[in-house]
XYZ file of C-alpha atoms in Angstrom:
91
model
C 111.344 111.572 98.633
C 109.286 112.341 95.595
C 107.988 115.739 94.633
C 105.789 114.222 91.964
C 107.838 116.012 89.324
C 110.149 114.003 87.028
C 113.860 114.423 87.639
C 116.892 113.402 85.652
C 119.770 111.459 87.186
C 123.157 111.109 85.525
C 124.699 107.737 86.328
C 128.038 106.988 84.700
C 128.786 103.616 83.125
C 131.749 103.227 85.479
C 129.529 103.803 88.521
C 127.056 101.166 87.349
C 129.832 98.644 86.635
C 131.434 99.208 90.056
C 128.067 98.917 91.791
C 127.322 95.658 89.974
C 130.745 94.215 90.853
C 130.384 95.179 94.502
C 126.869 93.808 94.783
C 127.831 90.492 93.188
C 130.793 90.128 95.541
C 128.809 91.044 98.665
C 125.639 89.069 97.937
C 127.238 86.064 96.189
C 124.731 86.285 93.336
C 125.333 83.641 90.645
C 124.043 82.589 87.233
C 121.682 80.186 89.010
C 119.791 82.956 90.781
C 116.355 84.277 89.878
C 115.974 87.949 90.733
C 112.521 89.504 91.079
C 112.626 93.048 89.711
C 111.081 95.381 92.261
C 112.091 98.761 90.817
C 110.433 100.561 87.948
C 112.729 100.828 84.938
C 112.298 104.601 85.250
C 114.084 104.455 88.636
C 117.898 104.417 88.566
C 117.949 101.591 91.154
C 116.537 99.265 88.489
C 119.913 99.376 86.747
C 121.380 97.189 89.479
C 118.630 94.586 89.120
C 118.896 94.527 85.343
C 122.664 94.667 84.913
C 123.532 92.266 87.735
C 121.308 89.561 86.304
C 122.391 90.180 82.709
C 126.100 90.262 83.551
C 125.868 86.903 85.334
C 123.465 85.137 83.015
C 120.935 84.896 85.848
C 117.179 85.253 85.336
C 115.363 88.542 85.845
C 111.741 87.922 86.770
C 109.608 90.898 85.701
C 106.270 90.955 87.537
C 103.021 92.409 86.276
C 102.444 96.109 86.917
C 101.298 96.872 90.469
C 102.503 93.443 91.669
C 103.726 94.841 94.962
C 100.217 95.932 95.946
C 98.834 92.403 95.398
C 100.598 90.314 98.027
C 98.794 87.111 97.040
C 100.057 87.412 93.474
C 103.520 88.339 94.712
C 103.781 85.309 97.033
C 102.538 82.988 94.287
C 104.980 84.452 91.751
C 107.943 84.084 94.124
C 107.027 80.460 94.781
C 106.162 79.508 91.200
C 109.247 81.120 89.633
C 111.661 80.052 92.394
C 112.814 83.601 93.142
C 116.115 83.592 95.066
C 116.844 87.344 95.220
C 114.501 90.209 96.047
C 116.032 93.592 96.858
C 113.546 96.256 97.933
C 112.836 98.944 100.484
C 111.196 97.843 103.757
C 107.956 99.726 103.143
């Protein structure tokens, strides 16, 4: 949960690389995929979205700010850009 106060998280390069490798193997993500970024770049989870797509040569679709509160925009963006991967929390 969030306290509303910024925190620092140390994530090693090795941990990111291993996470990317495991995710690619488990999800069968390829260079042909289009991944919709759902995490803020200030959140450590965004590293997976960014580095998985970059390491494969896939496309990272970066939505406008607050996209996930505008479901009409989000549905249109997914359709128009041919998004194939969206990884986010259920809420």
